[in-house]
Coordinates of C-alpha atoms in Angstrom, one line a residue:
X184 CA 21.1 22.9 13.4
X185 CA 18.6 25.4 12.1
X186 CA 20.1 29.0 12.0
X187 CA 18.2 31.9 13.2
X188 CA 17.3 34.4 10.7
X189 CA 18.4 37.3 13.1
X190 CA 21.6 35.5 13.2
X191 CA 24.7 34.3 11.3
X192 CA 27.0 31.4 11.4
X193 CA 30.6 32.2 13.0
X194 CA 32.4 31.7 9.5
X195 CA 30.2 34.5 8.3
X196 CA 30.5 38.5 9.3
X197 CA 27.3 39.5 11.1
X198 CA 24.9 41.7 9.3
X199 CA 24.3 44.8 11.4
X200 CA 21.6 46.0 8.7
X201 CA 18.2 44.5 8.0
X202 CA 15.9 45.2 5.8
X203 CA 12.3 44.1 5.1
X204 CA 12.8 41.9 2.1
X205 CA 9.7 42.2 -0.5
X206 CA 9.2 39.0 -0.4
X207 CA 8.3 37.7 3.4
X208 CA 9.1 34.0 2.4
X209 CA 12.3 34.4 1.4
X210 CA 12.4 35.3 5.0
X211 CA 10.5 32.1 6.0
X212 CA 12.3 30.0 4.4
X213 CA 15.8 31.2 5.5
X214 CA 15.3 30.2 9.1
X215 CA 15.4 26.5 7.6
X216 CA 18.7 25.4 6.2
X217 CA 19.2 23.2 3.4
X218 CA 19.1 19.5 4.3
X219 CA 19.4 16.0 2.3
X220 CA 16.7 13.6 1.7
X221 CA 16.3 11.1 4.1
X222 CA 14.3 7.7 3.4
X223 CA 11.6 6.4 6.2
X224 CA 11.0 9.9 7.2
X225 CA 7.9 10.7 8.7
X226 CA 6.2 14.0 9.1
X227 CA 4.2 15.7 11.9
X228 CA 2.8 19.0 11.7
X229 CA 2.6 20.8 15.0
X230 CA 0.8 24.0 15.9
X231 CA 2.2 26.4 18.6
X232 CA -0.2 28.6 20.6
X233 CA 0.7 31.2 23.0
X234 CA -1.8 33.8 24.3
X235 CA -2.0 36.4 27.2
X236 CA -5.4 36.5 28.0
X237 CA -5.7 39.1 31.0
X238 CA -8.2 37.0 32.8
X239 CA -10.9 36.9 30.3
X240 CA -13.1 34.3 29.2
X241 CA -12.7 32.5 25.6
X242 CA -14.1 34.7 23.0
X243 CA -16.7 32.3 21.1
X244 CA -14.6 31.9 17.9
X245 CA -11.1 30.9 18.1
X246 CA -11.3 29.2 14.6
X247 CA -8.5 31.7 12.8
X248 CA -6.6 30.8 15.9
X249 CA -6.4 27.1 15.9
X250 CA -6.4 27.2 11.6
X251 CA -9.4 25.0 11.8
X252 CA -10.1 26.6 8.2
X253 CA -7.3 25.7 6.8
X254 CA -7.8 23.6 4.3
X255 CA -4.1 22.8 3.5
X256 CA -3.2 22.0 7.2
X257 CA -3.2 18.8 8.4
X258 CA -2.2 18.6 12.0
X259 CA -1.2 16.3 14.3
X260 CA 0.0 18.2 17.6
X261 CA -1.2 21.3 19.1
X262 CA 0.6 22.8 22.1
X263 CA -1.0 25.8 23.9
X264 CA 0.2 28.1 26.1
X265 CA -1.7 31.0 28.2
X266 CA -0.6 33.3 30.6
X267 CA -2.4 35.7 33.3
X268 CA -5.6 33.1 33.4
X269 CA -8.1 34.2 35.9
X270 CA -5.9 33.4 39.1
X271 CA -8.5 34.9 41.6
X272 CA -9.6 32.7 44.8
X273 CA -12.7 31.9 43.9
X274 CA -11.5 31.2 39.9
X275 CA -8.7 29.2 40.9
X276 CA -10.6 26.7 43.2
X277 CA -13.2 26.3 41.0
X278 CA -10.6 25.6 38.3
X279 CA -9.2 22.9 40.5
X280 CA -12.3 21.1 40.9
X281 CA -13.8 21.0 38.2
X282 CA -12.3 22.0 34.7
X283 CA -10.9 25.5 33.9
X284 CA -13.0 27.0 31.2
X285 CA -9.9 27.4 28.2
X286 CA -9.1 23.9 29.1
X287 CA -13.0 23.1 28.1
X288 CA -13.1 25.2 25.6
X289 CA -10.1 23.8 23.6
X290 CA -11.1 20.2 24.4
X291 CA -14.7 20.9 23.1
X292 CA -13.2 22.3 19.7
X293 CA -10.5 19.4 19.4
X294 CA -11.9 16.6 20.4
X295 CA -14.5 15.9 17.3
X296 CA -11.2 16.8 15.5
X297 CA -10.2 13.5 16.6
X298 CA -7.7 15.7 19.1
X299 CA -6.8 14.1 22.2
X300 CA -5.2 16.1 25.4
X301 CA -2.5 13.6 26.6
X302 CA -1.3 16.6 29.3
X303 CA -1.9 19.6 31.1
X304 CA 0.3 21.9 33.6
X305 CA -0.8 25.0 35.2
X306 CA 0.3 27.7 38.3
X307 CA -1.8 30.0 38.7
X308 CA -2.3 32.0 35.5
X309 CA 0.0 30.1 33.6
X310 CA -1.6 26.8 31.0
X311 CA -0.3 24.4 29.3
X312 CA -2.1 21.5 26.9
X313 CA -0.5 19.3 24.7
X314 CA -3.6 18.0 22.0
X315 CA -2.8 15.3 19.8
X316 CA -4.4 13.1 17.3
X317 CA -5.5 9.8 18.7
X318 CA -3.7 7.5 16.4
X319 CA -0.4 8.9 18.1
X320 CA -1.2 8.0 21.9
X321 CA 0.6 4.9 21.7
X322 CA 4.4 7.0 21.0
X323 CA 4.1 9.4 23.4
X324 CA 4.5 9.1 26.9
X325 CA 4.7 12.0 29.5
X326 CA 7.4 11.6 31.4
X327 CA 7.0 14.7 33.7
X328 CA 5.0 17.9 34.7
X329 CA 6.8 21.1 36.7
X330 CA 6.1 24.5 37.8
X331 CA 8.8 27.0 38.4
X332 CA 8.0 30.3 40.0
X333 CA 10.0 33.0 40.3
X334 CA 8.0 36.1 41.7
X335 CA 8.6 37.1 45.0
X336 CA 12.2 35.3 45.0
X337 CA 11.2 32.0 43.2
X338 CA 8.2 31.3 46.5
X339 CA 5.5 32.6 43.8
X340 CA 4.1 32.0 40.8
X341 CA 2.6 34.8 39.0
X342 CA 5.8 34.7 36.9
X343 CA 7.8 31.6 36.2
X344 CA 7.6 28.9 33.7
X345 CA 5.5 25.7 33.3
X346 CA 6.9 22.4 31.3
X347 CA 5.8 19.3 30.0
X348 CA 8.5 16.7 29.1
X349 CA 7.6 13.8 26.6
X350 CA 8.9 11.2 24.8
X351 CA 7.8 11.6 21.6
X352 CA 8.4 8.8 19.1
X353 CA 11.3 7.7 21.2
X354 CA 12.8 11.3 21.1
X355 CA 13.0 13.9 24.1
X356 CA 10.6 17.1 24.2
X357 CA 10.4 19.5 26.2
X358 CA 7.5 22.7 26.1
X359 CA 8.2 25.2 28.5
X360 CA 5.5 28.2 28.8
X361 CA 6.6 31.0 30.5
X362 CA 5.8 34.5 31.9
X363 CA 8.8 36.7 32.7
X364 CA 8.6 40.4 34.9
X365 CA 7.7 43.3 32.8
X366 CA 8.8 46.8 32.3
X367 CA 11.6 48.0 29.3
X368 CA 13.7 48.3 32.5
X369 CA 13.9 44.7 33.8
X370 CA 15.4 43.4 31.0
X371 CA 18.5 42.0 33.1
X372 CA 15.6 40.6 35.6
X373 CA 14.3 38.8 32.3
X374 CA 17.4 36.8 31.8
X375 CA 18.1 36.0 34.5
X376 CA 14.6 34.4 34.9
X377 CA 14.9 32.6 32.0
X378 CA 18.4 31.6 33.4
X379 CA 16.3 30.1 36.7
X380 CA 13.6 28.3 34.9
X381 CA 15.8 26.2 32.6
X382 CA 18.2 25.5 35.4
X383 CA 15.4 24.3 37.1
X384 CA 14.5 21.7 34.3
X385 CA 16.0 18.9 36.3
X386 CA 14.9 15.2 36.5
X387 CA 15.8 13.7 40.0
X388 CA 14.8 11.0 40.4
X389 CA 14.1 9.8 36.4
X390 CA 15.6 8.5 33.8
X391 CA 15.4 11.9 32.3
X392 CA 18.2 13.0 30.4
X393 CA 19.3 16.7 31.1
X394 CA 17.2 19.6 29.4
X395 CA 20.0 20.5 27.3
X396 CA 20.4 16.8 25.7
X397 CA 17.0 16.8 24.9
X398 CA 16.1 16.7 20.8
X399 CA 13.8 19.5 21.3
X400 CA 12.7 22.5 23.2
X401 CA 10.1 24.6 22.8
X402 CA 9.8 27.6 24.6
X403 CA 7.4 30.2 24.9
X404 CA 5.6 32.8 26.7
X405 CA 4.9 36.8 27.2
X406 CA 8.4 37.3 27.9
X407 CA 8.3 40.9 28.0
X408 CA 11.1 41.6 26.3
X409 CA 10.9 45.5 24.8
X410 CA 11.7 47.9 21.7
X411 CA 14.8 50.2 23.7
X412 CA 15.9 53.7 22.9
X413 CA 13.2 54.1 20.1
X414 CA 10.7 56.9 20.7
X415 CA 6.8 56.1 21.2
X416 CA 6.3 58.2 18.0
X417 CA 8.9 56.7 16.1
X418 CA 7.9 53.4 16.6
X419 CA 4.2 53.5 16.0
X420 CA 5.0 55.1 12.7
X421 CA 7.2 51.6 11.7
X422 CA 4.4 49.9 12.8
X423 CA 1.9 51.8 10.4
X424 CA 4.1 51.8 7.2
X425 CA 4.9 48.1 8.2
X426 CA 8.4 48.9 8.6
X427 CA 9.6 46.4 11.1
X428 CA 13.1 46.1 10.2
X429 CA 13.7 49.4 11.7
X430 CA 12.7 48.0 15.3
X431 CA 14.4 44.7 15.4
X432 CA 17.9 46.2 16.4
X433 CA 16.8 47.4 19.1
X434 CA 14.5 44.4 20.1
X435 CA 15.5 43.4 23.9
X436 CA 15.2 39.8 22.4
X437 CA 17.2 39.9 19.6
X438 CA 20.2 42.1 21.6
X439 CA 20.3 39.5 24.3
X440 CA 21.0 36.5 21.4
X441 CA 24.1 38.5 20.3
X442 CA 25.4 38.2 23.5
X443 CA 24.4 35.5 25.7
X444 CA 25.7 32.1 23.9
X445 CA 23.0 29.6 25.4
X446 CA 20.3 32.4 24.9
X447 CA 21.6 32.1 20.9
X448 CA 20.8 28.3 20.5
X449 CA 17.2 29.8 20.3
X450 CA 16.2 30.2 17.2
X451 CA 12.7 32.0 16.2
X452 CA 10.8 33.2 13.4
X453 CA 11.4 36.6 11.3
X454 CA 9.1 39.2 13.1
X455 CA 6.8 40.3 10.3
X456 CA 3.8 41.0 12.0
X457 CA 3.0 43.7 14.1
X458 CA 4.0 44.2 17.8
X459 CA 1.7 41.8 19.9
X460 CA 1.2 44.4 22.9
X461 CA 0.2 46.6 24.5
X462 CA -3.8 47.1 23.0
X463 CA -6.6 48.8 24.3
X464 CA -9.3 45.8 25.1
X465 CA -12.0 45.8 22.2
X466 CA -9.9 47.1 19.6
X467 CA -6.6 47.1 17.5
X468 CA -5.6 50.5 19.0
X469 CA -2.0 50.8 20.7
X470 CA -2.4 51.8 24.4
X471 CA -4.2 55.2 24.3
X472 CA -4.3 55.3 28.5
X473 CA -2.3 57.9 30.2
X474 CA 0.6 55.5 30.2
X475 CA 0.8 55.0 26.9
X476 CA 3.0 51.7 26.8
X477 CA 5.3 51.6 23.9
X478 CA 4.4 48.4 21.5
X479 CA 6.6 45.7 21.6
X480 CA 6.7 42.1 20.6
X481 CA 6.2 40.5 24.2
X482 CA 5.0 37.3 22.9
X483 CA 7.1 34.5 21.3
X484 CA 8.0 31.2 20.3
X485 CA 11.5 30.5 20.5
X486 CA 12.8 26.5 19.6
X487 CA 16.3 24.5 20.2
X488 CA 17.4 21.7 18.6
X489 CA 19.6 19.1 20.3
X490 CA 23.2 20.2 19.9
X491 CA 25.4 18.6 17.5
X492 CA 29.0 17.5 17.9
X493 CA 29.6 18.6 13.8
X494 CA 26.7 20.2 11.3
X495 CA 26.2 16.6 9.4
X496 CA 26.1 14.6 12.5
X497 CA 23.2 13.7 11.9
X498 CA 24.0 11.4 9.2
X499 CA 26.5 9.6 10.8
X500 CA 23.5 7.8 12.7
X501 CA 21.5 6.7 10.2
X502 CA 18.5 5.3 12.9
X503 CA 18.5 9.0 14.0
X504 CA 16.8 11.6 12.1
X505 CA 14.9 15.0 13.7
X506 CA 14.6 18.4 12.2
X507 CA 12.3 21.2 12.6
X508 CA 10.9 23.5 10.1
X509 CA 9.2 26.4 10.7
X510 CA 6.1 27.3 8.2
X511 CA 4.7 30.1 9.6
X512 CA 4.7 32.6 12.3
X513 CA 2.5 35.4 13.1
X514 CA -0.1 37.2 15.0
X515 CA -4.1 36.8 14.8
X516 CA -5.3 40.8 15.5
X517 CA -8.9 39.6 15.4
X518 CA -8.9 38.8 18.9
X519 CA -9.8 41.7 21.4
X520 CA -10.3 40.2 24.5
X521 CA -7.3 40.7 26.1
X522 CA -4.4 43.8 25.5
X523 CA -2.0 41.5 23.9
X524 CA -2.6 39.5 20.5
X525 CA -1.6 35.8 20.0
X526 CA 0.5 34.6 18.6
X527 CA 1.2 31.2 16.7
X528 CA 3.7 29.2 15.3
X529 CA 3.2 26.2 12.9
X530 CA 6.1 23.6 12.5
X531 CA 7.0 20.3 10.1
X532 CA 8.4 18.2 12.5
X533 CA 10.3 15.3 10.7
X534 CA 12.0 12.4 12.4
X535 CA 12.8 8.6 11.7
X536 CA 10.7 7.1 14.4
X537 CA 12.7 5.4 17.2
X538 CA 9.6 3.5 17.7
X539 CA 7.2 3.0 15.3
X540 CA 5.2 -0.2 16.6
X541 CA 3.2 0.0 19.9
X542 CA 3.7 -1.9 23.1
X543 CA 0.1 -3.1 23.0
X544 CA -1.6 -5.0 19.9
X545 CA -5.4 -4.5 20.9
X546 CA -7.5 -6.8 19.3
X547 CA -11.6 -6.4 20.1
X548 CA -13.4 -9.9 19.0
X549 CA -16.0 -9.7 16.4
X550 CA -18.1 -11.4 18.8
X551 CA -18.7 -8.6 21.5
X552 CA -20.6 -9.8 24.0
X553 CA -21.3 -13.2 25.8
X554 CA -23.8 -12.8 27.9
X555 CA -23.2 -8.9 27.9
X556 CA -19.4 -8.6 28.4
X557 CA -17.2 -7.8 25.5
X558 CA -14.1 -10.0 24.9
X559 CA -10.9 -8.5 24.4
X560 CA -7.4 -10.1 22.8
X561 CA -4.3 -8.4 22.9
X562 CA -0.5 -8.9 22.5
X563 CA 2.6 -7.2 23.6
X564 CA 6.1 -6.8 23.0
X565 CA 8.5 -9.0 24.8
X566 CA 10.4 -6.3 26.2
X567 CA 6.6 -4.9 27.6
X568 CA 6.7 -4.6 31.8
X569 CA 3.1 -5.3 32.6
X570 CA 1.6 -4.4 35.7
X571 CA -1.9 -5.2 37.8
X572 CA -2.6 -1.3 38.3
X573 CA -2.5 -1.6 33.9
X574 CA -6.3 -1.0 32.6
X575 CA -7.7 -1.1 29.3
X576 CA -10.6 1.7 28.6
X577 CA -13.6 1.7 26.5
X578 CA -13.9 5.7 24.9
X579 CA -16.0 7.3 22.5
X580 CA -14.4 8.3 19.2
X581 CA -14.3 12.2 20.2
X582 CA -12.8 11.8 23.8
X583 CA -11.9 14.6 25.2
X584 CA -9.0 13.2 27.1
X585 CA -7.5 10.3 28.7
X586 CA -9.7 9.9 31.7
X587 CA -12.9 10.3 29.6
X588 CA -13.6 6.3 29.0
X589 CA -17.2 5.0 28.9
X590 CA -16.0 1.9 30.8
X591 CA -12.3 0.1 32.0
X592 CA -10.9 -3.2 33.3
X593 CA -8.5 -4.0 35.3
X594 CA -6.4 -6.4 33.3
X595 CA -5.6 -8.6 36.1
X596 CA -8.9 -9.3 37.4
X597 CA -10.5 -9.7 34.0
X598 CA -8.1 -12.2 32.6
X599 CA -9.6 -15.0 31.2
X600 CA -6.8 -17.2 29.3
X601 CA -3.3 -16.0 28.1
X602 CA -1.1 -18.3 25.8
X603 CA 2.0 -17.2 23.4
X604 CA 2.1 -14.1 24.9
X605 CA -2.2 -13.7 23.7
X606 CA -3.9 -11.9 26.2
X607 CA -7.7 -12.7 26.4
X608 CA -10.4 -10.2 29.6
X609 CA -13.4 -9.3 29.4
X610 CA -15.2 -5.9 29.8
X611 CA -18.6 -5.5 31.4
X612 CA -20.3 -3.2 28.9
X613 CA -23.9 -2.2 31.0
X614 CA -22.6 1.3 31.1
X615 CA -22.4 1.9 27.4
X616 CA -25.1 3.9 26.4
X617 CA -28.1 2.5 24.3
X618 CA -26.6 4.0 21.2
X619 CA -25.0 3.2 18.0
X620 CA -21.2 4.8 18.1
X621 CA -18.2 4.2 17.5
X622 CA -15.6 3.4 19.7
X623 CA -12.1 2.7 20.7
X624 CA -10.0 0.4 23.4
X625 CA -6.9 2.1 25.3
X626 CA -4.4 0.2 27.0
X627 CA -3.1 2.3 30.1
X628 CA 0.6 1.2 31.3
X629 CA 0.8 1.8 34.8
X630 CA 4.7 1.8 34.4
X631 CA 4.6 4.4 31.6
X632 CA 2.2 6.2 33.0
X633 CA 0.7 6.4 29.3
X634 CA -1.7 4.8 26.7
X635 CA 0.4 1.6 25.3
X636 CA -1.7 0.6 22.8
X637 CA -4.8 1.3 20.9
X638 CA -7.8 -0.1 19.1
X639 CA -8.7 0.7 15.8
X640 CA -12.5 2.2 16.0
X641 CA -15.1 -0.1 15.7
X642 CA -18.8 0.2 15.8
X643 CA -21.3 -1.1 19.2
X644 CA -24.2 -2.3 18.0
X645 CA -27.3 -0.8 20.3
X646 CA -28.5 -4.5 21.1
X647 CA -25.7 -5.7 22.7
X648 CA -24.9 -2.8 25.5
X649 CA -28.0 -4.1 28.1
X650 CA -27.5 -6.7 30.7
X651 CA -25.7 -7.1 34.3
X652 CA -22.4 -7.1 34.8
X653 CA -20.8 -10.5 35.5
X654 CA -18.3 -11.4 38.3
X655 CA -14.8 -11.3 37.7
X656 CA -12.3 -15.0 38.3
X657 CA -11.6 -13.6 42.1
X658 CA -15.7 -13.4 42.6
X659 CA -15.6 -9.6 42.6
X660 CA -16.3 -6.8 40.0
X661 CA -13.0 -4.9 39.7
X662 CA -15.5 -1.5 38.3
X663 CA -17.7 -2.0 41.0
X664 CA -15.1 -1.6 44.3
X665 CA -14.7 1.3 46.3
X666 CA -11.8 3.2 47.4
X667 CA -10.0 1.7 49.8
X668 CA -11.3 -1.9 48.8
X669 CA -9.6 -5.1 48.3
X670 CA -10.1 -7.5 45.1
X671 CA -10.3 -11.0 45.9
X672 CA -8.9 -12.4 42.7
X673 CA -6.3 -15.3 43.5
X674 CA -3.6 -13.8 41.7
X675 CA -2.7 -10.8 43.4
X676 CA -4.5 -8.3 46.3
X677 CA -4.3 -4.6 46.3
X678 CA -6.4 -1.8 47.4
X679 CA -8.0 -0.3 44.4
X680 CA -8.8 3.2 43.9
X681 CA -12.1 4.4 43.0
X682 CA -11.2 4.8 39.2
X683 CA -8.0 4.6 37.0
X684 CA -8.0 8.4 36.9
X685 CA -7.0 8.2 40.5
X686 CA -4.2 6.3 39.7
X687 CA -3.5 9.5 36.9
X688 CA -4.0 12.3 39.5
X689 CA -1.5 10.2 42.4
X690 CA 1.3 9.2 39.9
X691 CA 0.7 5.4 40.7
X692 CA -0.5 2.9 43.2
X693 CA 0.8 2.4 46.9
X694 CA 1.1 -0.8 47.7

């Protein structure tokens, strides 16, 4: 397990003094031990996000943010987290209804990226995404969503913690966004919210293993955590000589590690950047108001890797290989729309894939269209649990997220032959636009409540997306029924929703 660099390993004394090395990446690069080579490792870059925005708007520019102008960095995962999104009554039902303007925002950055978002989770002011590229959909399924508040006694949520748990190449994830209560005298109240929200973490009812066997969590959040003792003078004169050494003893944070063991199995970056709160809006000035809030590192990114049983166990699995390495971790003081800065985290994430072939071979024919439908092949593993409520969906290369499909099929209705486990349906394509574009097929497991398998992109010609849509083998066109409404094909009957999302929004189909 990675050892924090505020911390030291039970065979060593602990250092009481730190200093601010001259060289910051010596710093880095201690919060990663030394580890052996391992063959058949792959390598996904992630990108953290955590940002209290104090209700406003996205700023026009969050390039710096989401290191789209780094050349170097080639990502595969972002994960964002806000807190203290506009929560007002109007806000909030407009959010629900239609989509929340970060959530837009990010999706209209990401998706020409080739950035999917696979998953979402938000209470009130509190969001969470989980973007990844689209190649990846078929290795990570969602496995749950969960709020926990705890203001007002746990009944509400302007404070609490959101989570996202995922399977992510056949290993456990869990992201946890949080907000914890404020004020340099609630640190006790901080812990013990923490406490609450992981406690919380539990899977009745799935074949979830407990939070604390999971490979990885990441946790994150304004977690309010304050500089004790120090005077307000004191401290903004570290801050201005860049002194920072000086305020990490007494950082709430790093005081409650020492002491609290399961607090300690955190680890997190070296704080070499400047405390994140609290600003005056519009500016980089420390609160000038008549409060005059001493600075403190509020926001963070904290990270737990599975525990071991000895520090090489790793190798005495060979199939199993995860580790985490942090590359960088800072603050982006550019940003002024809110009185706390953001701050990121960018991680290697290498594993030896549990899985590493999809469930779902898709296989578009070369001929697309007989008599304007599209004919689709496709093959799955023999361990693969099919289902009727399974669809396959056409999308633009750019969607924005899983629900955004140009067209779908029911793969029941739309079978046309099957042999040696070969699949063959076909996809009425008189919604596809009269444009030349390139596209993709999804498989959608009903079971998994995730994409299964995916297409590589391929290009629709113009000429062949005009015509009517033919019947299905029942008699009835499975796109064209309405809620409530029952296919006639031979093979099975079930009511079927208006669209696949609905089937995303209620968890599954009632029978």
């Amino acid at each position: 397990m990675e050892l924090d660099q505020e911390e030291s390993s039970s065979e060593e004394p602990e250092q009481s003094d730190v200093s601010l090395p001259d060289d910051p990446e010596s710093v880095m690069a201690s919060v990663s031990e030394q580890k052996p080579s391992e063959p058949n490792v792959w390598k996904l870059s992630m990108h953290v996000v955590t940002w209290n925005v104090a209700s406003a708007a996205p700023p026009k520019d969050l390039s710096d943010l989401l290191q789209l102008n780094n050349q170097d960095l080639d990502l595969d995962m972002y994960v964002i987290g806000l807190q203290e999104m506009n929560s007002g009554i109007v806000s909030f039902i407009s959010d629900t209804a239609f989509e929340d303007p970060w959530s837009s925002f990010f999706m209209d950055v990401l998706a020409p990226l080739s950035f999917v978002k696979v998953s979402h989770v938000r209470m009130q002011g509190l969001l969470l995404l989980i973007f990844v590229k689209y190649h990846h959909l078929p290795f990570i399924q969602i496995l749950s969503t969960k709020s926990t508040p705890t203001g007002l006694y746990g009944y509400w949520g302007n404070k609490g913690g959101v989570n996202i748990c995922l399977r992510l190449y056949g290993y456990y994830v869990s992201v946890i966004n949080c907000h914890l209560p404020p004020h340099i005298a609630n640190n006790d109240k901080r812990l013990e919210h923490f406490d609450r929200i992981l406690e919380m973490q539990n899977f009745e009812g799935y074949d979830i293993p407990n939070i604390l066997d999971h490979d990885l969590i990441l946790w994150f959040g304004d977690m309010n955590f304050r500089i004790e003792d120090l005077g307000l003078h004191f401290v903004r004169e570290c801050i201005a000589n860049q002194y920072y050494s000086a305020l990490w003893e007494k950082d709430q944070l790093r005081i409650a590690k020492k002491q609290d063991l399961l607090l300690r199995e955190f680890q997190e970056g070296p704080l070499l950047f400047p405390p994140t709160y609290k600003f005056d809006k519009n500016s980089n000035n420390y609160d000038t108001s008549e409060k005059r809030r001493k600075p403190a590192w509020t926001d963070r990114i904290l990270w737990r890797l599975k525990r071991q049983p000895q520090a090489t166990s790793y190798m005495s699995n060979p199939s199993t290989y995860f580790f985490l390495t942090l590359k960088h971790y800072g603050s982006h003081m550019m940003y002024y729309i809110s009185d706390h800065k953001p701050v990121t985290g960018t991680f290697d994430l290498e594993l030896k894939p549990l899985v590493s072939a999809p469930m779902i071979t898709l296989m578009p024919e070369s001929l697309w269209t007989i008599e304007n439908d599209m004919l689709i092949s496709y093959s799955s593993e023999p361990d693969f649990l099919s289902s009727p409520w399974d669809w396959i969906g056409l999308y633009k290369l750019g969607m924005r997220h899983i629900n955004d499909y140009v067209s779908y099929v029911w793969v029941g209705d739309n079978q046309v032959s099957f042999s040696n486990n070969l699949h063959q349906v076909y996809m009425n394509i008189s919604e596809i636009p009269d444009t030349e574009d390139y596209f993709l097929l999804c498989y959608y497991s009903s079971i998994l409540n995730s994409i299964a398998g995916i297409s590589t992109p391929f290009k629709v010609n113009a000429a062949a997306g005009v015509g009517q849509a033919s019947q299905g083998p029942g008699g009835c066109k499975p796109w064209e029924l309405g809620a409530g409404e029952t296919c006639c094909s031979p093979s099975y009957r079930h009511v079927v929703p208006a669209d696949p999302a609905a089937l995303l929004l209620e968890g599954g189909p009632t029978e």
